[in-house]
PDB file of C-alpha atoms in Angstrom:
ATOM      1  CA  GLN A  29     -15.638 -16.842  -7.770  1.00 87.00           C
ATOM      2  CA  ALA A  30     -14.222 -13.331  -7.802  1.00 89.00           C
ATOM      3  CA  GLN A  31     -16.125 -11.021 -10.119  1.00 93.00           C
ATOM      4  CA  LEU A  32     -16.133  -7.405 -11.186  1.00 97.00           C
ATOM      5  CA  MET A  33     -19.089  -5.903 -13.002  1.00 97.00           C
ATOM      6  CA  GLU A  34     -19.024  -2.504 -14.692  1.00 97.00           C
ATOM      7  CA  SER A  35     -22.011  -0.363 -15.580  1.00 96.00           C
ATOM      8  CA  GLY A  36     -22.741   3.177 -16.652  1.00 97.00           C
ATOM      9  CA  GLY A  37     -21.243   3.300 -20.106  1.00 96.00           C
ATOM     10  CA  GLY A  38     -23.059   4.796 -23.052  1.00 97.00           C
ATOM     11  CA  SER A  39     -23.029   7.496 -25.685  1.00 98.00           C
ATOM     12  CA  VAL A  40     -22.514  11.135 -24.849  1.00 98.00           C
ATOM     13  CA  GLN A  41     -21.692  14.321 -26.700  1.00 98.00           C
ATOM     14  CA  VAL A  42     -18.418  16.176 -26.396  1.00 98.00           C
ATOM     15  CA  GLY A  43     -18.217  18.023 -23.099  1.00 98.00           C
ATOM     16  CA  GLY A  44     -20.698  15.720 -21.433  1.00 98.00           C
ATOM     17  CA  SER A  45     -20.320  13.527 -18.369  1.00 98.00           C
ATOM     18  CA  LEU A  46     -20.719   9.895 -17.451  1.00 98.00           C
ATOM     19  CA  ARG A  47     -20.269   7.967 -14.231  1.00 98.00           C
ATOM     20  CA  LEU A  48     -19.004   4.427 -14.428  1.00 98.00           C
ATOM     21  CA  SER A  49     -19.614   2.011 -11.581  1.00 98.00           C
ATOM     22  CA  CYS A  50     -17.883  -1.232 -10.729  1.00 98.00           C
ATOM     23  CA  GLY A  51     -19.288  -3.735  -8.277  1.00 97.00           C
ATOM     24  CA  ALA A  52     -16.949  -6.289  -6.762  1.00 96.00           C
ATOM     25  CA  SER A  53     -17.872  -9.660  -5.334  1.00 94.00           C
ATOM     26  CA  ARG A  54     -16.911 -10.382  -1.745  1.00 92.00           C
ATOM     27  CA  GLU A  55     -13.880 -12.362  -2.927  1.00 92.00           C
ATOM     28  CA  ILE A  56     -12.405  -9.002  -3.978  1.00 92.00           C
ATOM     29  CA  HIS A  57     -11.235  -7.693  -0.647  1.00 91.00           C
ATOM     30  CA  THR A  58     -11.736  -4.058   0.221  1.00 91.00           C
ATOM     31  CA  ASN A  59      -8.002  -3.639   0.805  1.00 92.00           C
ATOM     32  CA  TYR A  60      -7.214  -4.441  -2.848  1.00 95.00           C
ATOM     33  CA  CYS A  61      -5.895  -1.777  -5.155  1.00 96.00           C
ATOM     34  CA  MET A  62      -8.759  -0.950  -7.521  1.00 96.00           C
ATOM     35  CA  GLY A  63      -8.829   0.991 -10.711  1.00 96.00           C
ATOM     36  CA  TRP A  64      -9.783   1.532 -14.306  1.00 98.00           C
ATOM     37  CA  PHE A  65      -8.156   0.864 -17.638  1.00 97.00           C
ATOM     38  CA  ARG A  66      -9.444   1.688 -21.072  1.00 98.00           C
ATOM     39  CA  GLN A  67      -8.836   0.360 -24.537  1.00 97.00           C
ATOM     40  CA  ARG A  68      -9.430   2.652 -27.459  1.00 95.00           C
ATOM     41  CA  PRO A  69     -10.057   1.222 -30.928  1.00 90.00           C
ATOM     42  CA  GLY A  70      -6.810  -0.073 -32.393  1.00 93.00           C
ATOM     43  CA  LYS A  71      -4.841   0.803 -29.258  1.00 95.00           C
ATOM     44  CA  GLU A  72      -3.372  -1.103 -26.347  1.00 95.00           C
ATOM     45  CA  ARG A  73      -5.069  -1.150 -22.985  1.00 96.00           C
ATOM     46  CA  GLU A  74      -4.008   1.880 -20.972  1.00 96.00           C
ATOM     47  CA  TRP A  75      -4.208   2.835 -17.328  1.00 96.00           C
ATOM     48  CA  VAL A  76      -6.731   5.524 -16.357  1.00 97.00           C
ATOM     49  CA  ALA A  77      -6.909   5.688 -12.565  1.00 97.00           C
ATOM     50  CA  THR A  78      -6.267   3.757  -9.369  1.00 96.00           C
ATOM     51  CA  ILE A  79      -7.376   4.070  -5.775  1.00 96.00           C
ATOM     52  CA  ASP A  80      -6.286   2.350  -2.590  1.00 95.00           C
ATOM     53  CA  SER A  81      -8.536   1.292   0.265  1.00 95.00           C
ATOM     54  CA  TYR A  82      -7.956   4.580   2.060  1.00 95.00           C
ATOM     55  CA  GLY A  83      -9.087   6.656  -0.893  1.00 94.00           C
ATOM     56  CA  SER A  84      -5.663   7.741  -2.070  1.00 94.00           C
ATOM     57  CA  ALA A  85      -6.039   8.092  -5.827  1.00 95.00           C
ATOM     58  CA  SER A  86      -3.934   8.556  -8.924  1.00 95.00           C
ATOM     59  CA  VAL A  87      -5.061   9.387 -12.447  1.00 96.00           C
ATOM     60  CA  SER A  88      -3.219   9.389 -15.724  1.00 96.00           C
ATOM     61  CA  ASP A  89      -2.127  12.674 -17.279  1.00 96.00           C
ATOM     62  CA  SER A  90      -4.534  12.169 -20.177  1.00 96.00           C
ATOM     63  CA  VAL A  91      -7.572  12.455 -17.886  1.00 97.00           C
ATOM     64  CA  LYS A  92      -6.223  14.549 -15.030  1.00 97.00           C
ATOM     65  CA  GLY A  93      -8.593  17.340 -14.068  1.00 97.00           C
ATOM     66  CA  ARG A  94     -11.507  15.667 -15.879  1.00 98.00           C
ATOM     67  CA  PHE A  95     -11.862  12.194 -14.346  1.00 98.00           C
ATOM     68  CA  THR A  96     -12.211  11.329 -10.672  1.00 98.00           C
ATOM     69  CA  ILE A  97     -11.991   7.883  -9.139  1.00 98.00           C
ATOM     70  CA  SER A  98     -13.667   7.026  -5.865  1.00 97.00           C
ATOM     71  CA  ARG A  99     -14.691   3.962  -3.917  1.00 97.00           C
ATOM     72  CA  ASP A 100     -17.198   2.890  -1.320  1.00 97.00           C
ATOM     73  CA  ASN A 101     -15.680   0.071   0.733  1.00 95.00           C
ATOM     74  CA  ALA A 102     -18.942  -0.634   2.535  1.00 95.00           C
ATOM     75  CA  LYS A 103     -20.570  -1.475  -0.795  1.00 96.00           C
ATOM     76  CA  ASN A 104     -17.379  -2.803  -2.403  1.00 96.00           C
ATOM     77  CA  MET A 105     -17.879  -0.400  -5.291  1.00 97.00           C
ATOM     78  CA  VAL A 106     -15.524   1.729  -7.348  1.00 98.00           C
ATOM     79  CA  TYR A 107     -16.601   4.678  -9.470  1.00 98.00           C
ATOM     80  CA  LEU A 108     -15.155   6.731 -12.279  1.00 98.00           C
ATOM     81  CA  GLN A 109     -16.696  10.163 -12.749  1.00 98.00           C
ATOM     82  CA  MET A 110     -15.852  11.401 -16.226  1.00 98.00           C
ATOM     83  CA  ASN A 111     -16.413  15.061 -17.053  1.00 98.00           C
ATOM     84  CA  SER A 112     -15.596  17.231 -20.056  1.00 98.00           C
ATOM     85  CA  LEU A 113     -15.489  14.159 -22.244  1.00 98.00           C
ATOM     86  CA  LYS A 114     -13.591  14.284 -25.511  1.00 97.00           C
ATOM     87  CA  PRO A 115     -13.830  12.101 -28.623  1.00 96.00           C
ATOM     88  CA  GLU A 116     -10.478  10.541 -27.690  1.00 96.00           C
ATOM     89  CA  ASP A 117     -12.078   9.202 -24.509  1.00 97.00           C
ATOM     90  CA  THR A 118     -14.090   6.816 -26.660  1.00 97.00           C
ATOM     91  CA  ALA A 119     -13.063   3.361 -25.469  1.00 98.00           C
ATOM     92  CA  THR A 120     -14.063   0.262 -23.619  1.00 98.00           C
ATOM     93  CA  TYR A 121     -13.473   0.884 -19.935  1.00 98.00           C
ATOM     94  CA  TYR A 122     -12.438  -1.968 -17.680  1.00 98.00           C
ATOM     95  CA  CYS A 123     -12.546  -2.188 -13.921  1.00 98.00           C
ATOM     96  CA  ALA A 124      -9.660  -4.097 -12.364  1.00 97.00           C
ATOM     97  CA  ALA A 125      -8.491  -5.273  -8.956  1.00 97.00           C
ATOM     98  CA  ASP A 126      -4.983  -5.964  -7.748  1.00 95.00           C
ATOM     99  CA  PRO A 127      -4.348  -7.876  -4.525  1.00 92.00           C
ATOM    100  CA  LEU A 128      -0.886  -6.319  -4.205  1.00 91.00           C
ATOM    101  CA  VAL A 129      -1.624  -3.047  -2.470  1.00 88.00           C
ATOM    102  CA  SER A 130       1.836  -1.604  -3.130  1.00 89.00           C
ATOM    103  CA  ASP A 131       1.077  -1.561  -6.860  1.00 90.00           C
ATOM    104  CA  CYS A 132      -1.332   1.265  -6.152  1.00 91.00           C
ATOM    105  CA  TYR A 133       1.598   3.564  -5.475  1.00 90.00           C
ATOM    106  CA  GLU A 134       3.432   3.002  -8.740  1.00 87.00           C
ATOM    107  CA  ASP A 135       3.636   5.948 -11.149  1.00 82.00           C
ATOM    108  CA  SER A 136       1.261   4.060 -13.411  1.00 86.00           C
ATOM    109  CA  TRP A 137      -0.622   0.800 -13.139  1.00 89.00           C
ATOM    110  CA  SER A 138       0.373  -1.876 -15.591  1.00 89.00           C
ATOM    111  CA  PRO A 139      -2.354  -4.196 -16.926  1.00 90.00           C
ATOM    112  CA  THR A 140      -0.101  -7.042 -15.794  1.00 90.00           C
ATOM    113  CA  TYR A 141      -0.708  -6.006 -12.176  1.00 89.00           C
ATOM    114  CA  ALA A 142      -4.441  -6.652 -12.272  1.00 91.00           C
ATOM    115  CA  GLY A 143      -5.476 -10.044 -11.015  1.00 91.00           C
ATOM    116  CA  TYR A 144      -9.165  -9.542 -11.743  1.00 96.00           C
ATOM    117  CA  TRP A 145     -11.022  -7.857 -14.602  1.00 97.00           C
ATOM    118  CA  GLY A 146     -14.539  -6.838 -15.378  1.00 97.00           C
ATOM    119  CA  GLN A 147     -16.089  -7.497 -18.766  1.00 97.00           C
ATOM    120  CA  GLY A 148     -15.837  -3.855 -19.835  1.00 97.00           C
ATOM    121  CA  THR A 149     -18.319  -1.103 -20.582  1.00 98.00           C
ATOM    122  CA  GLN A 150     -18.255   0.980 -23.739  1.00 98.00           C
ATOM    123  CA  VAL A 151     -18.096   4.759 -23.765  1.00 98.00           C
ATOM    124  CA  ILE A 152     -18.689   6.654 -26.995  1.00 98.00           C
ATOM    125  CA  VAL A 153     -18.104  10.400 -27.182  1.00 98.00           C
ATOM    126  CA  SER A 154     -19.389  12.065 -30.308  1.00 97.00           C
ATOM    127  CA  SER A 155     -19.031  15.602 -31.588  1.00 90.00           C
TER     128      SER A 155
END
């Protein structure tokens, strides 16, 4: 059964950093498009970042310059390094996988593209 498992969430002060990790089961192939979404309180789920199997990455404008996505295909892991965190980054962050590689090259990644989801990890940024 394909599974994604996030870790690394927590509470941090404004300006701080966190690194989220996502481990994928072997059913999630390393050529899948991988990425992160987040859902802020009272808001819809929104795209944060995606990365293809070659390491080509895209991030949303709201986190550009602060968040970096990376992956380790040998470990089947995806990471989200979050720096200069702001209160508006407070959200539940979800790891997702999309078997359709071409989706990785869209201007943004719709939640409808993801075929697999993790359970989410909460990030709280306080001032």
